[in-house]
Amino acid sequence: MNDIAKDVQVAALKVGEACDFVCDKLGLKEHHNELVTGRIFVTGATGVLGYRVAQRLLNSGHPSTRIGYRHPEDLGEFAAQLSSKGAEVVHFDWKDKNTYADALDGVKIVFCVTPYIEDWAQSFPGFLHACEKAGVEYFVKVSFYHARNENDIFQKVNFVRLHAACDALLARSSI
């Protein structure tokens, strides 16, 4: 393990100890994981990054991990694996605003992997509004579209500008 990884591990332990101490003093010890993090909704949980984030949450024993899946009635291999580890699989489709409210019900944190669909930037404001309405407190937005591929369609349609617009919306939100 390199020095940075060791430093991060030590810091994480110190934060965990501090949370345990405060929760113990407040009489909340048995519920502290849920109070500190709450339910986490992971978009893109069948992709490279989202799957690994959801898997880590479940492997660490996080009590409330929810993943959005476009076709929950027909679980793919990754969604089925996450479900078998305790993830709640719900219907979520970037192109269907009617799926947002149920997916976000009771969610405190959204880990948003921007999707590989052409009009995601048009869907993002509606999703962000649904997050605000649902009371989401924290929002992590990540993307690693084919950034190295200059010929990718998303690079040609001003990929960076679309992300900047969505990031500006997020910065102005109540989250």
Tab-separated table of C-alpha atoms in Angstrom:
chain	number	residue	atom	x	y	z
A	1	MET	CA	0.000	0.000	0.000
A	2	ASN	CA	1.441	3.394	-0.931
A	3	ASP	CA	1.741	6.350	1.467
A	4	ILE	CA	-1.330	8.178	0.115
A	5	ALA	CA	-3.504	5.078	0.509
A	6	LYS	CA	-2.252	4.649	4.081
A	7	ASP	CA	-3.007	8.308	4.874
A	8	VAL	CA	-6.525	7.979	3.473
A	9	GLN	CA	-7.091	4.799	5.464
A	10	VAL	CA	-5.923	6.480	8.699
A	11	ALA	CA	-8.106	9.537	8.019
A	12	ALA	CA	-11.130	7.323	7.344
A	13	LEU	CA	-10.577	5.497	10.623
A	14	LYS	CA	-10.355	8.805	12.504
A	15	VAL	CA	-13.587	10.059	10.920
A	16	GLY	CA	-15.281	6.769	11.792
A	17	GLU	CA	-14.065	7.000	15.391
A	18	ALA	CA	-15.319	10.585	15.651
A	19	CYS	CA	-18.747	9.552	14.316
A	20	ASP	CA	-18.878	6.662	16.790
A	21	PHE	CA	-17.960	8.998	19.658
A	22	VAL	CA	-20.586	11.630	18.799
A	23	CYS	CA	-23.318	9.063	18.150
A	24	ASP	CA	-22.484	7.306	21.405
A	25	LYS	CA	-22.763	10.589	23.350
A	26	LEU	CA	-26.095	11.361	21.670
A	27	GLY	CA	-27.435	7.863	22.265
A	28	LEU	CA	-27.523	7.110	18.547
A	29	LYS	CA	-24.765	4.531	18.350
A	30	GLU	CA	-26.865	1.720	16.905
A	31	HIS	CA	-28.186	3.931	14.103
A	32	HIS	CA	-25.114	5.940	13.234
A	33	ASN	CA	-24.431	4.425	9.789
A	34	GLU	CA	-27.898	5.359	8.579
A	35	LEU	CA	-27.714	8.820	10.171
A	36	VAL	CA	-24.275	9.597	8.814
A	37	THR	CA	-24.874	8.403	5.282
A	38	GLY	CA	-28.533	7.543	4.829
A	39	ARG	CA	-29.904	5.802	1.787
A	40	ILE	CA	-27.622	6.094	-1.231
A	41	PHE	CA	-28.964	5.964	-4.768
A	42	VAL	CA	-26.427	4.963	-7.409
A	43	THR	CA	-27.160	5.691	-11.054
A	44	GLY	CA	-25.278	3.701	-13.649
A	45	ALA	CA	-24.790	0.801	-11.242
A	46	THR	CA	-24.451	-1.655	-14.085
A	47	GLY	CA	-21.594	0.317	-15.632
A	48	VAL	CA	-17.902	0.238	-14.782
A	49	LEU	CA	-17.830	2.920	-12.079
A	50	GLY	CA	-21.357	2.744	-10.660
A	51	TYR	CA	-21.141	-1.028	-10.258
A	52	ARG	CA	-17.908	-0.776	-8.301
A	53	VAL	CA	-19.275	1.978	-6.058
A	54	ALA	CA	-22.441	-0.008	-5.316
A	55	GLN	CA	-20.409	-3.165	-4.754
A	56	ARG	CA	-18.098	-1.388	-2.279
A	57	LEU	CA	-21.064	0.055	-0.388
A	58	LEU	CA	-22.658	-3.374	-0.107
A	59	ASN	CA	-19.401	-5.135	0.782
A	60	SER	CA	-18.811	-2.603	3.568
A	61	GLY	CA	-22.229	-3.416	4.984
A	62	HIS	CA	-23.946	-0.168	4.069
A	63	PRO	CA	-27.557	-0.723	5.099
A	64	SER	CA	-29.356	1.215	2.368
A	65	THR	CA	-27.976	1.000	-1.139
A	66	ARG	CA	-30.401	1.523	-4.003
A	67	ILE	CA	-29.558	1.156	-7.658
A	68	GLY	CA	-31.516	2.435	-10.601
A	69	TYR	CA	-32.091	0.047	-13.450
A	70	ARG	CA	-33.858	0.775	-16.710
A	71	HIS	CA	-35.403	-2.712	-16.908
A	72	PRO	CA	-35.814	-4.014	-13.331
A	73	GLU	CA	-38.099	-6.826	-14.487
A	74	ASP	CA	-35.216	-8.234	-16.531
A	75	LEU	CA	-32.157	-7.954	-14.280
A	76	GLY	CA	-28.854	-8.208	-16.042
A	77	GLU	CA	-25.883	-9.977	-14.520
A	78	PHE	CA	-24.506	-6.942	-12.645
A	79	ALA	CA	-27.860	-5.826	-11.255
A	80	ALA	CA	-28.625	-9.392	-10.179
A	81	GLN	CA	-25.266	-9.633	-8.382
A	82	LEU	CA	-25.857	-6.347	-6.549
A	83	SER	CA	-29.401	-7.371	-5.672
A	84	SER	CA	-28.173	-10.663	-4.226
A	85	LYS	CA	-25.843	-8.663	-1.949
A	86	GLY	CA	-28.724	-6.547	-0.638
A	87	ALA	CA	-29.085	-3.668	-3.069
A	88	GLU	CA	-32.590	-2.436	-3.663
A	89	VAL	CA	-33.138	-2.405	-7.422
A	90	VAL	CA	-35.659	0.172	-8.633
A	91	HIS	CA	-36.915	1.298	-11.997
A	92	PHE	CA	-35.004	4.368	-13.155
A	93	ASP	CA	-34.711	5.720	-16.666
A	94	TRP	CA	-33.065	9.036	-17.506
A	95	LYS	CA	-35.513	9.484	-20.371
A	96	ASP	CA	-38.602	8.895	-18.175
A	97	LYS	CA	-39.159	11.587	-15.530
A	98	ASN	CA	-41.941	9.460	-14.058
A	99	THR	CA	-39.308	7.084	-12.647
A	100	TYR	CA	-37.445	9.762	-10.679
A	101	ALA	CA	-39.692	10.217	-7.608
A	102	ASP	CA	-39.868	6.530	-6.656
A	103	ALA	CA	-36.143	6.050	-7.243
A	104	LEU	CA	-35.342	9.020	-4.979
A	105	ASP	CA	-37.844	8.302	-2.202
A	106	GLY	CA	-35.994	8.425	1.126
A	107	VAL	CA	-32.614	9.019	-0.536
A	108	LYS	CA	-30.062	11.209	1.227
A	109	ILE	CA	-27.134	10.847	-1.200
A	110	VAL	CA	-27.073	10.461	-4.973
A	111	PHE	CA	-23.989	9.046	-6.637
A	112	CYS	CA	-24.636	10.055	-10.222
A	113	VAL	CA	-22.646	8.520	-13.019
A	114	THR	CA	-23.673	10.525	-16.050
A	115	PRO	CA	-25.177	8.148	-18.580
A	116	TYR	CA	-23.937	7.364	-22.035
A	117	ILE	CA	-27.021	8.647	-23.788
A	118	GLU	CA	-27.111	11.533	-26.193
A	119	ASP	CA	-29.641	13.737	-24.399
A	120	TRP	CA	-28.554	13.249	-20.788
A	121	ALA	CA	-27.854	16.983	-20.425
A	122	GLN	CA	-31.508	17.699	-21.228
A	123	SER	CA	-32.646	15.121	-18.644
A	124	PHE	CA	-30.279	16.319	-15.923
A	125	PRO	CA	-32.214	19.478	-14.856
A	126	GLY	CA	-35.406	17.451	-14.327
A	127	PHE	CA	-33.512	14.830	-12.356
A	128	LEU	CA	-31.811	17.477	-10.231
A	129	HIS	CA	-35.168	19.133	-9.532
A	130	ALA	CA	-36.578	15.737	-8.495
A	131	CYS	CA	-33.584	15.318	-6.150
A	132	GLU	CA	-34.298	18.681	-4.533
A	133	LYS	CA	-37.992	17.848	-4.191
A	134	ALA	CA	-37.126	14.472	-2.614
A	135	GLY	CA	-34.853	16.129	-0.029
A	136	VAL	CA	-31.555	14.728	-1.286
A	137	GLU	CA	-28.776	16.348	0.761
A	138	TYR	CA	-25.640	15.322	-1.138
A	139	PHE	CA	-24.989	14.795	-4.820
A	140	VAL	CA	-21.824	13.360	-6.347
A	141	LYS	CA	-21.669	13.705	-10.138
A	142	VAL	CA	-18.978	11.912	-12.056
A	143	SER	CA	-18.299	11.138	-15.661
A	144	PHE	CA	-15.598	9.495	-17.622
A	145	TYR	CA	-17.204	9.314	-21.020
A	146	HIS	CA	-14.834	8.360	-23.722
A	147	ALA	CA	-12.750	11.406	-22.894
A	148	ARG	CA	-9.695	10.023	-24.656
A	149	ASN	CA	-11.562	9.458	-27.909
A	150	GLU	CA	-11.622	12.735	-29.834
A	151	ASN	CA	-13.894	11.215	-32.493
A	152	ASP	CA	-16.617	10.246	-30.019
A	153	ILE	CA	-19.989	11.844	-30.804
A	154	PHE	CA	-20.153	13.388	-27.311
A	155	GLN	CA	-16.839	15.152	-27.849
A	156	LYS	CA	-18.152	16.591	-31.092
A	157	VAL	CA	-21.337	18.002	-29.521
A	158	ASN	CA	-19.509	20.157	-27.042
A	159	PHE	CA	-19.242	17.606	-24.293
A	160	VAL	CA	-17.433	19.904	-21.863
A	161	ARG	CA	-19.966	22.704	-22.253
A	162	LEU	CA	-22.826	20.297	-21.476
A	163	HIS	CA	-21.103	19.150	-18.302
A	164	ALA	CA	-20.374	22.713	-17.285
A	165	ALA	CA	-24.053	23.646	-17.661
A	166	CYS	CA	-25.122	20.678	-15.521
A	167	ASP	CA	-22.442	21.434	-12.943
A	168	ALA	CA	-23.646	25.051	-12.756
A	169	LEU	CA	-27.197	23.823	-12.098
A	170	LEU	CA	-25.911	21.558	-9.374
A	171	ALA	CA	-23.918	24.396	-7.779
A	172	ARG	CA	-27.032	26.611	-7.707
A	173	SER	CA	-29.256	23.863	-6.308
A	174	SER	CA	-30.209	23.436	-2.666
A	175	ILE	CA	-28.209	20.209	-2.515
